Short mmCIF file of C-alpha atoms in Angstrom, two decimals:
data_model
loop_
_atom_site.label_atom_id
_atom_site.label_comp_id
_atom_site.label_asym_id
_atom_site.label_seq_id
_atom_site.Cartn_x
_atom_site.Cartn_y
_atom_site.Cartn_z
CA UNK B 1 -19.83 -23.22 -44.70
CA UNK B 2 -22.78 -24.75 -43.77
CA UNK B 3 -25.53 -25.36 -47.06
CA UNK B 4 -28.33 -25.34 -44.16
CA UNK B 5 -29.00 -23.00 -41.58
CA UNK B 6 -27.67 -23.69 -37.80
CA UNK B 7 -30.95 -23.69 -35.60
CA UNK B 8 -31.38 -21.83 -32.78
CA UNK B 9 -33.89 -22.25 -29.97
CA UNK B 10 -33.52 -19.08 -28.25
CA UNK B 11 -35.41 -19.28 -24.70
CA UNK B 12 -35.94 -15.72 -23.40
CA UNK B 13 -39.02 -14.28 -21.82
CA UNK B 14 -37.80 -10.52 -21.95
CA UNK B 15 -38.52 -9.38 -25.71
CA UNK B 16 -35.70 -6.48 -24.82
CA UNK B 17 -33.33 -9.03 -24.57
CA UNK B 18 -34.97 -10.99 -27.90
CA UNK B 19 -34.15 -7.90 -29.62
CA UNK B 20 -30.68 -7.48 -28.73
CA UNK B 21 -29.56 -11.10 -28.99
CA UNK B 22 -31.07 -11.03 -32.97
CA UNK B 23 -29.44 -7.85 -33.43
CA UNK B 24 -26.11 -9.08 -32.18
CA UNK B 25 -26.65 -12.31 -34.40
CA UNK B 26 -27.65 -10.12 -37.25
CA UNK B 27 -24.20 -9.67 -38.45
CA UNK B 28 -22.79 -13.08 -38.62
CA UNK B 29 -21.43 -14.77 -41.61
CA UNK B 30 -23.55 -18.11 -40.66
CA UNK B 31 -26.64 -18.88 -42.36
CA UNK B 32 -29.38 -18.85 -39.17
CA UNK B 33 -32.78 -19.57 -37.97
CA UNK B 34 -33.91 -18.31 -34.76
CA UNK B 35 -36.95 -19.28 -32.69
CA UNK B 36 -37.96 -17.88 -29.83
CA UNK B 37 -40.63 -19.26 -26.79
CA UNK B 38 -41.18 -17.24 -23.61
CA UNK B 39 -40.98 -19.90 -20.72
CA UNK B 40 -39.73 -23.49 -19.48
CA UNK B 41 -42.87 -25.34 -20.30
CA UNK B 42 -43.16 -24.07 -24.00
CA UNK B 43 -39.48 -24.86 -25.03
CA UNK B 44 -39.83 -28.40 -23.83
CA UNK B 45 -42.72 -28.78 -26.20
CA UNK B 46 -41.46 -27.10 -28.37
CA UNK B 47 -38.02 -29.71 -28.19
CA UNK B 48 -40.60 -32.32 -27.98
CA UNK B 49 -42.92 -31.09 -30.87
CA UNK B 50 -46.13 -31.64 -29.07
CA UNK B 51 -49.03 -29.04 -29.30
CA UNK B 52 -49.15 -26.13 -31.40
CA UNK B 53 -45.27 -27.07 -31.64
CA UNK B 54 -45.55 -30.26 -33.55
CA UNK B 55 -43.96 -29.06 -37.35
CA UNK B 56 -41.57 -27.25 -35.03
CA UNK B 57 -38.11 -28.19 -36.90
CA UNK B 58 -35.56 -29.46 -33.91
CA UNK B 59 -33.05 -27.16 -32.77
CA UNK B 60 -28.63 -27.53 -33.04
CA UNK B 61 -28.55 -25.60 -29.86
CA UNK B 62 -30.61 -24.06 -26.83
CA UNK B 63 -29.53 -20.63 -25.99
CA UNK B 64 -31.18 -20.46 -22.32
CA UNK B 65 -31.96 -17.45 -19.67
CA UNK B 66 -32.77 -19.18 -16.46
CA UNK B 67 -35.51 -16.24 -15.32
CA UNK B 68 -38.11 -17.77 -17.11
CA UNK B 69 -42.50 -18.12 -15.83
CA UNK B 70 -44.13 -20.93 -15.78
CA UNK B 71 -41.00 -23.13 -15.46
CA UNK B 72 -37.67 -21.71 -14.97
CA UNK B 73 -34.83 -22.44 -17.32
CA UNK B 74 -33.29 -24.60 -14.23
CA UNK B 75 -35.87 -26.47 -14.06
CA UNK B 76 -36.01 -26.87 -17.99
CA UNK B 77 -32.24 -27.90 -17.89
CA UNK B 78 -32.97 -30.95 -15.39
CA UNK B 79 -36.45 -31.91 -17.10
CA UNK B 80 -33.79 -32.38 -20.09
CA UNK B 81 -31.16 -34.47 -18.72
CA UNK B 82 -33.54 -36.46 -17.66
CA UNK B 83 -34.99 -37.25 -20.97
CA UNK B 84 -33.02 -39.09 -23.63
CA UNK B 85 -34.48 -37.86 -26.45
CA UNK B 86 -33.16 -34.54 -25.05
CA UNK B 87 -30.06 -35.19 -23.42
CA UNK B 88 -27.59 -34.77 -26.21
CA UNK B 89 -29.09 -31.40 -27.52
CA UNK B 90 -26.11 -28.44 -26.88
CA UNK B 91 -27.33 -25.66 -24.27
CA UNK B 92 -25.72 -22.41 -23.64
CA UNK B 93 -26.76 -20.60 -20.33
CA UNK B 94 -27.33 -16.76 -21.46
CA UNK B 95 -28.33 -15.22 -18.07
CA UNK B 96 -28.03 -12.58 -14.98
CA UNK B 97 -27.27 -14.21 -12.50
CA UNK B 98 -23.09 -14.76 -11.92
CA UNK B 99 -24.30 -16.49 -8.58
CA UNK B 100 -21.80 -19.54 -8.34
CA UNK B 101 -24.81 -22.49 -6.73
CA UNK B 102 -26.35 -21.05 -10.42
CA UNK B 103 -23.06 -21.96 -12.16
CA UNK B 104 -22.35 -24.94 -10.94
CA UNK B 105 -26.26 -26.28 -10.62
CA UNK B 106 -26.59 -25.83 -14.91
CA UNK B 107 -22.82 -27.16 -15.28
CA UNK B 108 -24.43 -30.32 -13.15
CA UNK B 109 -27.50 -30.52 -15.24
CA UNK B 110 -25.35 -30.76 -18.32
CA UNK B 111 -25.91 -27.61 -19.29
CA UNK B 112 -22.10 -26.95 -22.14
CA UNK B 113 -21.83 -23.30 -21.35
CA UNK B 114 -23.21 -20.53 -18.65
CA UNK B 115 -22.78 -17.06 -19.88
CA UNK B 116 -23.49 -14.01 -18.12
CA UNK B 117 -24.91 -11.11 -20.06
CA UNK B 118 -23.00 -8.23 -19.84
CA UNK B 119 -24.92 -4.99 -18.54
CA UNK B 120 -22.97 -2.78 -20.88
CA UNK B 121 -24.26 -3.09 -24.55
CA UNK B 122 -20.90 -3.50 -26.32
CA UNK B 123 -19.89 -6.48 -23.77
CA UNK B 124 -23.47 -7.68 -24.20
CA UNK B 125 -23.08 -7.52 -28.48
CA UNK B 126 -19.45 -9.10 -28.11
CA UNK B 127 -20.31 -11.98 -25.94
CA UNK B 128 -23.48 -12.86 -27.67
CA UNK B 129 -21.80 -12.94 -31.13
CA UNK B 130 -18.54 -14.79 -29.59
CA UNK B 131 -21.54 -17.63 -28.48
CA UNK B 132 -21.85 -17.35 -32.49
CA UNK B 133 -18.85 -17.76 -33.62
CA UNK B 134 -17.90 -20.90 -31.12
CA UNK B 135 -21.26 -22.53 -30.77
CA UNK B 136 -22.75 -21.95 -34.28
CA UNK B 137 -19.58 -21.22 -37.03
CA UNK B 138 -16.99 -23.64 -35.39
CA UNK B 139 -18.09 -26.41 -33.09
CA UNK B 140 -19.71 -29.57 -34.30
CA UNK B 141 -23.24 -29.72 -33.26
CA UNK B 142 -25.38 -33.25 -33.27
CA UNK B 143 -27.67 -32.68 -35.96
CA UNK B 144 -30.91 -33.11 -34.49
CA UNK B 145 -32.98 -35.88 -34.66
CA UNK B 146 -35.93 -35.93 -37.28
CA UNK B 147 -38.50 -38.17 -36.45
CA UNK Z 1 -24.84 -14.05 76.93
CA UNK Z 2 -25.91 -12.72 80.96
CA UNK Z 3 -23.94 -14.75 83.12
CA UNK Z 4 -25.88 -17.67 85.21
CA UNK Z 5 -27.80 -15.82 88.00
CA UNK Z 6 -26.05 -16.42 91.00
CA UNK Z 7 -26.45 -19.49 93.20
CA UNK Z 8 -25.85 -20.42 96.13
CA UNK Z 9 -22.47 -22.83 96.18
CA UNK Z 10 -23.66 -25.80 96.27
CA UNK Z 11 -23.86 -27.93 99.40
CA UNK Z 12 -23.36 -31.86 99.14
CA UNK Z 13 -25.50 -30.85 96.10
CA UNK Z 14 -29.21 -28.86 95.75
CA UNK Z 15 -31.12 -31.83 97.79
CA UNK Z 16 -31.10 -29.28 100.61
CA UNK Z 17 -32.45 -26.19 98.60
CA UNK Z 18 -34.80 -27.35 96.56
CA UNK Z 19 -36.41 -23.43 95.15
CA UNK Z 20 -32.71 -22.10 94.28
CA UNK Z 21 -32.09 -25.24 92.43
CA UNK Z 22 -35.20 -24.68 90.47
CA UNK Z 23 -34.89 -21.32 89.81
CA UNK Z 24 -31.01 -21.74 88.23
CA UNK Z 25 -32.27 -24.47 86.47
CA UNK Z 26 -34.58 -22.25 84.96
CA UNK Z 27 -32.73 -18.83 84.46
CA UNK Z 28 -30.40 -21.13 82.53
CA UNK Z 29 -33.18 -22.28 80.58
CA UNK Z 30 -34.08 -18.51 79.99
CA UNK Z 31 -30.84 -17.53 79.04
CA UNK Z 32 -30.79 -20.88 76.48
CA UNK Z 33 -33.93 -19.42 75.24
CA UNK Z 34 -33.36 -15.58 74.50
CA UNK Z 35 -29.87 -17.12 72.45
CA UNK Z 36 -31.85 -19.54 70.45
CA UNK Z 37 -33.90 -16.42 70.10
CA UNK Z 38 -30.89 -14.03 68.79
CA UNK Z 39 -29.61 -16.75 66.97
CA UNK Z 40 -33.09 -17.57 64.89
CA UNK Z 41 -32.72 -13.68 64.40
CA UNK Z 42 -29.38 -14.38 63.12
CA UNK Z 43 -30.48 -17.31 60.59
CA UNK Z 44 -33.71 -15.14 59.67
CA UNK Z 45 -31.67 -12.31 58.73
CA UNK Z 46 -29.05 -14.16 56.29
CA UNK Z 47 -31.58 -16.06 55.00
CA UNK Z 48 -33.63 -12.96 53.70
CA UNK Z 49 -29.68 -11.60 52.42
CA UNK Z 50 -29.39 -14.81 50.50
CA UNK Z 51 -33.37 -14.48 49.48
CA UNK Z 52 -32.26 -10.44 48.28
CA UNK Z 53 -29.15 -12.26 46.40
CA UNK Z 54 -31.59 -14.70 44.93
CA UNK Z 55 -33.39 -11.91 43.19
CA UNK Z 56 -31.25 -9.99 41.96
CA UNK Z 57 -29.25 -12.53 40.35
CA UNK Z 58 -32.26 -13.64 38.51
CA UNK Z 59 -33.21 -10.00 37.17
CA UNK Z 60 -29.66 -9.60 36.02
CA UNK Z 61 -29.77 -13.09 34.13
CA UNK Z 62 -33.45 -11.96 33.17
CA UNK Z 63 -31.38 -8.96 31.61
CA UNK Z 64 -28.71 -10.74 30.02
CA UNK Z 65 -31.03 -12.80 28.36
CA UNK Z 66 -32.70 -9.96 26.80
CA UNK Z 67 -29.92 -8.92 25.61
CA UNK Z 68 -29.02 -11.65 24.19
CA UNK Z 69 -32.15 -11.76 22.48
CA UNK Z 70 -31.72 -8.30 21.11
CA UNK Z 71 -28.38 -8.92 19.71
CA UNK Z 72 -29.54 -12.20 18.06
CA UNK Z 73 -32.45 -10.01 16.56
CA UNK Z 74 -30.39 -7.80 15.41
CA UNK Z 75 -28.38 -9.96 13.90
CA UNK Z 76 -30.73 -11.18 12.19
CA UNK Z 77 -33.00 -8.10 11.28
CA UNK Z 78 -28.54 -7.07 9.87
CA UNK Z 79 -28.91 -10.19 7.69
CA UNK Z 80 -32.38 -9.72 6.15
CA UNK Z 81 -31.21 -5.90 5.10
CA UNK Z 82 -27.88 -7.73 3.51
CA UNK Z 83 -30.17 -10.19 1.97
CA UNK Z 84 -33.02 -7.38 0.83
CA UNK Z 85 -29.68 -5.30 -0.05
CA UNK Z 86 -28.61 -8.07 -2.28
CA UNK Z 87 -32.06 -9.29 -3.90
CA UNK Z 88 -32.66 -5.51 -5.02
CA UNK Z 89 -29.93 -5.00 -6.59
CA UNK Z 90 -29.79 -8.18 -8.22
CA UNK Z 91 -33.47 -7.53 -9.56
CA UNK Z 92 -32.38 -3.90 -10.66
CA UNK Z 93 -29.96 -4.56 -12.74
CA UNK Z 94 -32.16 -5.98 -15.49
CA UNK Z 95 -34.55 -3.01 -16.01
CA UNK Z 96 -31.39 -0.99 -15.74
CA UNK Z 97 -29.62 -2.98 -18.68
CA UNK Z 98 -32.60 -2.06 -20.92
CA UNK Z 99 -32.51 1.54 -20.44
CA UNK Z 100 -28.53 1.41 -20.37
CA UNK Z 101 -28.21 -1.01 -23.68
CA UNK Z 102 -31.44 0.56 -25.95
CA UNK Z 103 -30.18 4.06 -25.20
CA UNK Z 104 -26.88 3.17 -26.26
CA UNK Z 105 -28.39 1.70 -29.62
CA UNK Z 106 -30.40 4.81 -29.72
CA UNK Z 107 -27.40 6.82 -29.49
CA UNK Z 108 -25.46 4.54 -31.97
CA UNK Z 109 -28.09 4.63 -34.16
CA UNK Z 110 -29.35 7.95 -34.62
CA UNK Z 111 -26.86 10.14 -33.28
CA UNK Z 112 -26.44 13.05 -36.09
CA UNK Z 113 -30.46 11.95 -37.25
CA UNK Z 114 -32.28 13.44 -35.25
CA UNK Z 115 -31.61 17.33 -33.87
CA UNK Z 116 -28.31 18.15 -31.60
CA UNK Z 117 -31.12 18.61 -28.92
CA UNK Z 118 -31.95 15.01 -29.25
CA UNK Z 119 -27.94 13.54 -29.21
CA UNK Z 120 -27.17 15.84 -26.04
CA UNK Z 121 -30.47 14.68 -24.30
CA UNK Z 122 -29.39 10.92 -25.37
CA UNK Z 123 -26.35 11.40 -24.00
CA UNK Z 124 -27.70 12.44 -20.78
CA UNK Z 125 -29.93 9.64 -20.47
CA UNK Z 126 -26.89 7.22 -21.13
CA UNK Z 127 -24.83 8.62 -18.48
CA UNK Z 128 -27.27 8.40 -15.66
CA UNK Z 129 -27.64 5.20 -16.64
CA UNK Z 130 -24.10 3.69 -16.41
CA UNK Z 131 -23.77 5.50 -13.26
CA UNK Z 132 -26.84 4.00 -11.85
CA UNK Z 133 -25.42 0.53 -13.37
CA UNK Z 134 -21.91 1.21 -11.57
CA UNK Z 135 -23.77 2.36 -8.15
CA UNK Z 136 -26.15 -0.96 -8.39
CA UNK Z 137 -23.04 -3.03 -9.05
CA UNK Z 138 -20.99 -1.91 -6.01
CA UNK Z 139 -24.15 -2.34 -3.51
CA UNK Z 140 -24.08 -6.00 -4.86
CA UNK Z 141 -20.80 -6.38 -4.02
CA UNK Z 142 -21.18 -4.40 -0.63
CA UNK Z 143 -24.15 -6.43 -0.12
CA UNK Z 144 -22.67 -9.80 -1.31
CA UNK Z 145 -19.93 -9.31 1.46
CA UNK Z 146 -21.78 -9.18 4.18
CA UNK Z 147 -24.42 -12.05 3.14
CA UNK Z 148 -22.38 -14.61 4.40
CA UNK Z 149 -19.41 -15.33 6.80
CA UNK Z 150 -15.98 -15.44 4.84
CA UNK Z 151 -15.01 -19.12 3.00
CA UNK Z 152 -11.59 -19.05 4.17
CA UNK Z 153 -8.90 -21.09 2.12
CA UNK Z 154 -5.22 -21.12 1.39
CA UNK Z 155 -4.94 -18.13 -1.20
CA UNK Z 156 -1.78 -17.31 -3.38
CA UNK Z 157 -2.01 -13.34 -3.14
CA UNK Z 158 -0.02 -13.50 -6.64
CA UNK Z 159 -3.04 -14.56 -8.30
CA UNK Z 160 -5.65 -12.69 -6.35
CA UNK Z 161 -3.68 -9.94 -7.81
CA UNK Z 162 -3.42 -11.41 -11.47
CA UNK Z 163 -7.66 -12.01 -11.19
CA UNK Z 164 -7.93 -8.43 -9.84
CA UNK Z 165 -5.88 -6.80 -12.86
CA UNK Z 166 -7.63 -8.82 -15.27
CA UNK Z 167 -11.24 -7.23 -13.84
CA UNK Z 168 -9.91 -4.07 -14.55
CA UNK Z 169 -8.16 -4.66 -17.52
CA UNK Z 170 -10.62 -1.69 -19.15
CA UNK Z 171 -9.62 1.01 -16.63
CA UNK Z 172 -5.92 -0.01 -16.57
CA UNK Z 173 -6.02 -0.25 -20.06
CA UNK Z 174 -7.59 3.91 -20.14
CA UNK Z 175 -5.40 5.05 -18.09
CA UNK Z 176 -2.20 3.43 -19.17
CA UNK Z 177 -1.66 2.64 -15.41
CA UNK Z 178 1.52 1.08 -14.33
CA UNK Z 179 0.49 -1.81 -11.86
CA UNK Z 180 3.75 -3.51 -9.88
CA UNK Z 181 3.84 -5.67 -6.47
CA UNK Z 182 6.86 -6.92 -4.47
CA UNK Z 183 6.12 -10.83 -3.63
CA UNK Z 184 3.21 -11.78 -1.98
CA UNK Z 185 2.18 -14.01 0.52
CA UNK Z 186 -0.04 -17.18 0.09
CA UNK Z 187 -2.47 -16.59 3.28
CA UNK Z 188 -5.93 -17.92 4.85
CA UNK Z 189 -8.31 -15.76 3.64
CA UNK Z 190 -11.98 -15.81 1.50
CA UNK Z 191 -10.47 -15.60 -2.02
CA UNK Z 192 -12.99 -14.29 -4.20
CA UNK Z 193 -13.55 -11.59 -0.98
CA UNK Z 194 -9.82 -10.87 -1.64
CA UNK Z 195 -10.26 -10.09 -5.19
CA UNK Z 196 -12.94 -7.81 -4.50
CA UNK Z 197 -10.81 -6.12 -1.69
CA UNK Z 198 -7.32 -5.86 -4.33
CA UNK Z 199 -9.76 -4.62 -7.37
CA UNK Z 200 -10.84 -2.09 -5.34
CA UNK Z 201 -7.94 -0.65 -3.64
CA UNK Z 202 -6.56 -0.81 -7.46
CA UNK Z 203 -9.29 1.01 -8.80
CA UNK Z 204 -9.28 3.56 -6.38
CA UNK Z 205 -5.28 3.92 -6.55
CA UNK Z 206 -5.69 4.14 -10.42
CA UNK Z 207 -8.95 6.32 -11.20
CA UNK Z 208 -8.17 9.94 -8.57
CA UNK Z 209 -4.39 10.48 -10.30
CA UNK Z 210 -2.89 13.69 -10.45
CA UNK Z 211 -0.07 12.79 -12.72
CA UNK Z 212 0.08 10.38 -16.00
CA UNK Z 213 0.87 7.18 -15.77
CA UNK Z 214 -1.21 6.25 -12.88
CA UNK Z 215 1.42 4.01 -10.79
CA UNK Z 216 -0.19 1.92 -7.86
CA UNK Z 217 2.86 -0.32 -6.09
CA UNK Z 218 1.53 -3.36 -3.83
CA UNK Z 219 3.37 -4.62 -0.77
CA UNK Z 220 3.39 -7.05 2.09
CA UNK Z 221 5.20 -7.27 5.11
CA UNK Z 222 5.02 -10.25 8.01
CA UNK Z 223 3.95 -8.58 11.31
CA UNK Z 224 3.44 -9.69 14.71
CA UNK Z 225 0.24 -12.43 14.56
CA UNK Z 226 -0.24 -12.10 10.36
CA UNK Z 227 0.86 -9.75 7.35
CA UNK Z 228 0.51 -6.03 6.22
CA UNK Z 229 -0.85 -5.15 3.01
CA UNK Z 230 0.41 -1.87 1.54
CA UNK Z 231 -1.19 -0.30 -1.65
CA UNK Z 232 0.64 2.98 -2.25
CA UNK Z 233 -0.83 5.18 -5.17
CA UNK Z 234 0.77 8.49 -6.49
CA UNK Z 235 -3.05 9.51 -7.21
CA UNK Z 236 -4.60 13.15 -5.15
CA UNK Z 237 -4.16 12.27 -1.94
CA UNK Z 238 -6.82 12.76 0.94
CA UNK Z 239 -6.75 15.43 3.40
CA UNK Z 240 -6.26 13.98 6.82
CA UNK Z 241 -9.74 15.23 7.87
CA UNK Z 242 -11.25 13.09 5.84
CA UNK Z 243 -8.93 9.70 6.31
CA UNK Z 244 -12.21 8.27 8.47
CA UNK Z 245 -14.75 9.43 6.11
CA UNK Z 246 -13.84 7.77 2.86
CA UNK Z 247 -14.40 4.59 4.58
CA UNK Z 248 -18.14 5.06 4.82
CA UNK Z 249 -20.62 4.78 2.75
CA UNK Z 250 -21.42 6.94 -0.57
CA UNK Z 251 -19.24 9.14 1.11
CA UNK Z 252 -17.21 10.96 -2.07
CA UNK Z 253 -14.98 13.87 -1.78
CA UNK Z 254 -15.14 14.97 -5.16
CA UNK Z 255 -18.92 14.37 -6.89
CA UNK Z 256 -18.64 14.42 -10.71
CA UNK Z 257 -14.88 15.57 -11.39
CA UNK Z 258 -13.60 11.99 -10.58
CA UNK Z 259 -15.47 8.80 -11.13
CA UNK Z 260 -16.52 6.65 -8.45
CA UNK Z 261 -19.88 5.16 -6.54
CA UNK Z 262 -18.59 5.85 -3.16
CA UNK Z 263 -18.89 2.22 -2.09
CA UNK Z 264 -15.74 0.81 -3.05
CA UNK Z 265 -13.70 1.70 -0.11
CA UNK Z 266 -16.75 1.04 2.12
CA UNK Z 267 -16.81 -2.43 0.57
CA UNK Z 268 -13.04 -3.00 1.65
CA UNK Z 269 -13.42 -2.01 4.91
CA UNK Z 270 -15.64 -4.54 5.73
CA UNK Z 271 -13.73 -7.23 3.96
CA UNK Z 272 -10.96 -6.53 5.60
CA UNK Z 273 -13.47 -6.36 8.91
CA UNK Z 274 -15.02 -9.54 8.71
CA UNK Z 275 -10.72 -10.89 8.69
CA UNK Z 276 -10.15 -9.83 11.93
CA UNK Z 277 -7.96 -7.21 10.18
CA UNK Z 278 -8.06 -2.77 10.35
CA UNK Z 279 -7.85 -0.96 7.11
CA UNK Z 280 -6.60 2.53 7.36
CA UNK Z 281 -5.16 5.31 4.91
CA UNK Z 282 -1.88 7.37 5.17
CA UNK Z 283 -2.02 10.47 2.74
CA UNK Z 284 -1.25 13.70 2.25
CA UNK Z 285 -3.14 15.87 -0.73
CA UNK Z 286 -0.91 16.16 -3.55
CA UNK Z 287 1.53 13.61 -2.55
CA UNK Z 288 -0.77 10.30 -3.48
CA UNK Z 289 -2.15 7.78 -0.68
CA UNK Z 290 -0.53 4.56 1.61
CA UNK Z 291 -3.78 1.97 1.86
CA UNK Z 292 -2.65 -0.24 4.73
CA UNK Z 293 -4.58 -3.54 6.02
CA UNK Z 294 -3.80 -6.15 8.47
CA UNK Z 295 -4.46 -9.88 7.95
CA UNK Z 296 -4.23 -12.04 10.94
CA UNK Z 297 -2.51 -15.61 10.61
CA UNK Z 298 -5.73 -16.65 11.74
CA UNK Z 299 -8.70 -14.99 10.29
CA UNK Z 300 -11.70 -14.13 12.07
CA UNK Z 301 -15.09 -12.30 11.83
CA UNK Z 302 -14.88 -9.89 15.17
CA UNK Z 303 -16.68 -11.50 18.01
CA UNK Z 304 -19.08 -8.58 18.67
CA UNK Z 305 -19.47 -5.87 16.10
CA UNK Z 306 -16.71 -2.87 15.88
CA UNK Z 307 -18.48 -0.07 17.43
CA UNK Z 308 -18.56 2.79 15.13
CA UNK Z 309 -15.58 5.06 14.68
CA UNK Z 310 -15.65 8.44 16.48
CA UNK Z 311 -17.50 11.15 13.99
CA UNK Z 312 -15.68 12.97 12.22
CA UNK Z 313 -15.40 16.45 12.32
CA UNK Z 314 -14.64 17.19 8.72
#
C-alpha cells in the first residue's frame, strides 16, 4: 500500500465525464489525487509546470480523452513523445472513438493503453475502475521527476 | 447507261464523215457526263449517310458520358450520406451517454427517495435512452459498412465466430442460449465485416425465441464458385410475406414486444452485398428461421448496384 497518493492527471474537457470518472474512482482502496485540465495545451503545461501550473505536483499517469479544444489529445500524445522530459510519463487513452487509424495512431505515439468508454454506465464504472486497479493499485509507475 | 447513239459503221475510219464522227464523239462524252453525274449523286448521298452516322454516334457517346457522370455523382453524393451517416452517429453518441449514464445514477441513486411518480418517470427516461443508444449504435455499424470497400483477407470462420459470441456474451449469457456450429471454413472475406455479419445473424437467431433455451446452429456447405452459410434458429419464425421486408431498413415486425433496432438484418444484407454474395431467409412462423448467405471463392463488391427488390406486398 502506497504511504503517498498515486497522481492522476485526468485530461477531459466534458465535466459529465469528470464526474463520472471521480465517481467511479471514488471507491477504490488506493490513496488518490486527481487533477483535472480541459484541453491539449493546458495539460502540457501543466506536465511542464509553466504558467499558472508551475507548483503543479507531476503526475504517475495521464488518463487522456482525445476530443479535446485547443489541442487535441493526439496531438498532446505526439507533442509528448517528442519531449524527453515527457516521454516516460504512463498514458492511458480514455475515449469514444473505437476507430482503429485512432488505435493504432496513440499505440504509435507511445501512448500504454487506449480504452474506449463504454456508453452504458455500469461498463463505463467497471472499465474506469479496472484502469484503477491495473494502472494505479498494481503496476509500477516511474515516480515522477521533481525538479 | 443509254447505249452509244448510233453511227454509221465506220468506213476505212471517220476521215470521210467528219460531222457523225463529231457528234459520237460527243454523245459519248454526254453519256460520260450524266454517269459522272449519277455517280457524284451516288458519293453525295453516302457521304451525307456517313455524315447522319457521324451524329448520332456522337449524341449517343454525348449520352453515355452523362451517364457516366451521373453514376459517378451518385456515387459519390452515396458516399458523403455514408460518411454524414457515420459522423452523426459518431457525434451522437456522446450527448446520448450523458443522458443514458446520469439517468442511470439518478435512478441508482434515488430510486425509493423521491415519489413512485418520480422512479416510473426515471425509468422512462432510461429506456428511451438505451434504445436511442442501441438505434445510434447499429446506424454506425450500417454506416461503417458501407464507408469503405471490404479489406478482404484470409479469415478462419472459427474465430469470426468465437469474436462474435464473445460480443454477445451479455445476451447469450440472458438468455441461456445454446450456440453450436459444424466446422467452418477459412475464406477471403473483410473480417471484422464478418463479425459484424455472424453477431448479427446470432443476435437475431437468439433475441425473437419462442421456446427456452434459445438454440441457434451454424453451418457451411462448399457450393458451386464459394460456400453457403446456414444460421438456423428455433426462434418465431417470419411469415413468408414478409421474408423481403426484414431485410430493409427499420423495418420491425413486432415494435416493443421483442427487442431490436431494425437495422441489424439490414446491416447483413449489405455485408453480405458488398461479397458478391445473396442473403435470404427460409421460415415458417412457429417453426424458427434458415438464414442462408452465399460467399463467392472470390469476393467482390457488385459491379453496378443491385437494383432494388420487387415491393413487397405485405
Amino acid at each position: 500500500m502506497r504511504a503517498t497518493p498515486v497522481r492522476v492527471l485526468l485530461v477531459e474537457d466534458n465535466p459529465g465525464d469528470v464526474r463520472l470518472i471521480r465517481e467511479a474512482l471514488a471507491g477504490s482502496k488506493a490513496l488518490m489525487c486527481i487533477d483535472v485540465v480541459s484541453d491539449g495545451e493546458q495539460a502540457l503545461a501543466f506536465l511542464r509546470r509553466e504558467g499558472t501550473f508551475a507548483d503543479a505536483a507531476p503526475p504517475h499517469l495521464v488518463l487522456l480523452d482525445l476530443n479535446l479544444p485547443v489541442l487535441d489529445g493526439r496531438e498532446m500524445l505526439a507533442a509528448m513523445a517528442a519531449d524527453p522530459a515527457l516521454r516516460d510519463i504512463p498514458v492511458v487513452v480514455l475515449t469514444t472513438s473505437a476507430a482503429q487509424n485512432d488505435i493504432r495512431g496513440c499505440y504509435e505515439l507511445n501512448a500504454n493503453c487506449y480504452l474506449t468508454k463504454p456508453t452504458d454506465l455500469d461498463e463505463f464504472v467497471r472499465v474506469v475502475q479496472l484502469v484503477e486497479n491495473l494502472w494505479l493499485s498494481t503496476a509500477k509507475l516511474p515516480e515522477p521527476v521533481s525538479p | 447507261m443509254q447505249p452509244p447513239a448510233q453511227t454509221q459503221a465506220p468506213q476505212d475510219g471517220y476521215a470521210g464523215d467528219e460531222p457523225s464522227y463529231a457528234k459520237a464523239v460527243l454523245n459519248i462524252l454526254e453519256d460520260y457526263s450524266e454517269e459522272r453525274s449519277r455517280q457524284i449523286d451516288s458519293h453525295r448521298a453516302v457521304l451525307n449517310i456517313l455524315d447522319d452516322f457521324d451524329i448520332e454516334k456522337s449524341k449517343v457517346e454525348a449520352a453515355n458520358r452523362r451517364l457516366e457522370e451521373r453514376t459517378a455523382e451518385l456515387g459519390r453524393s452515396n458516399e458523403e450520406l455514408e460518411r454524414f451517416a457515420y459522423a452523426a452517429s459518431h457525434d451522437l453518441q456522446e450527448p446520448l451517454r450523458m443522458i443514458t449514464s446520469y439517468t442511470q445514477l439518478l435512478a441508482r441513486r434515488y430510486r425509493g427517495r423521491l415519489d413512485s411518480d418520480a422512479d416510473e418517470f426515471i425509468d422512462f427516461v432510461v429506456d428511451g435512452a438505451t434504445r436511442m443508444s442501441a438505434l445510434i449504435r447499429d446506424v454506425l455499424d450500417f454506416s461503417r459498412v458501407g464507408s469503405s470497400p471490404p479489406e478482404l483477407t484470409w479469415t478462419a470462420c472459427e474465430q469470426v465466430l468465437e469474436r462474435a459470441l464473445a460480443n454477445l456474451r451479455g445476451v447469450v449469457g440472458e438468455t441461456g442460449a445454446l450456440v453450436t456450429h459444424g466446422p467452418l471454413p477459412t475464406v477471403l472475406a473483410d473480417a471484422a465485416q464478418f463479425v459484424q455479419l455472424f453477431q448479427n445473424l446470432i443476435d437475431n437467431g437468439v433475441k425473437f425465441c419462442l421456446e427456452t433455451p434459445p438454440r441457434v446452429h451454424i453451418a457451411a456447405q462448399p457450393a458451386d464458385d464459394g460456400w453457403t452459410f446456414t444460421f438456423r434458429d428455433n426462434g418465431i419464425g417470419v411469415s413468408g410475406a414478409h421474408h423481403a421486408r426484414i431485410f430493409q431498413v427499420f423495418q420491425q415486425l413486432h415494435s416493443r414486444a421483442y427487442p431490436g433496432t431494425g437495422i441489424g438484418l439490414a446491416t447483413c444484407k449489405k455485408i453480405v452485398d458488398r461479397h458478391g454474395g445473396h442473403l435470404w431467409v427460409e421460415s415458417e412462423p412457429g417453426s424458427g428461421s434458415t438464414f442462408s448467405f452465399t460467399l463467392p471463392d472470390r469476393p467482390t463488391a457488385p459491379v453496378a448496384p443491385p437494383r432494388p427488390a420487387a415491393r413487397d406486398t405485405a
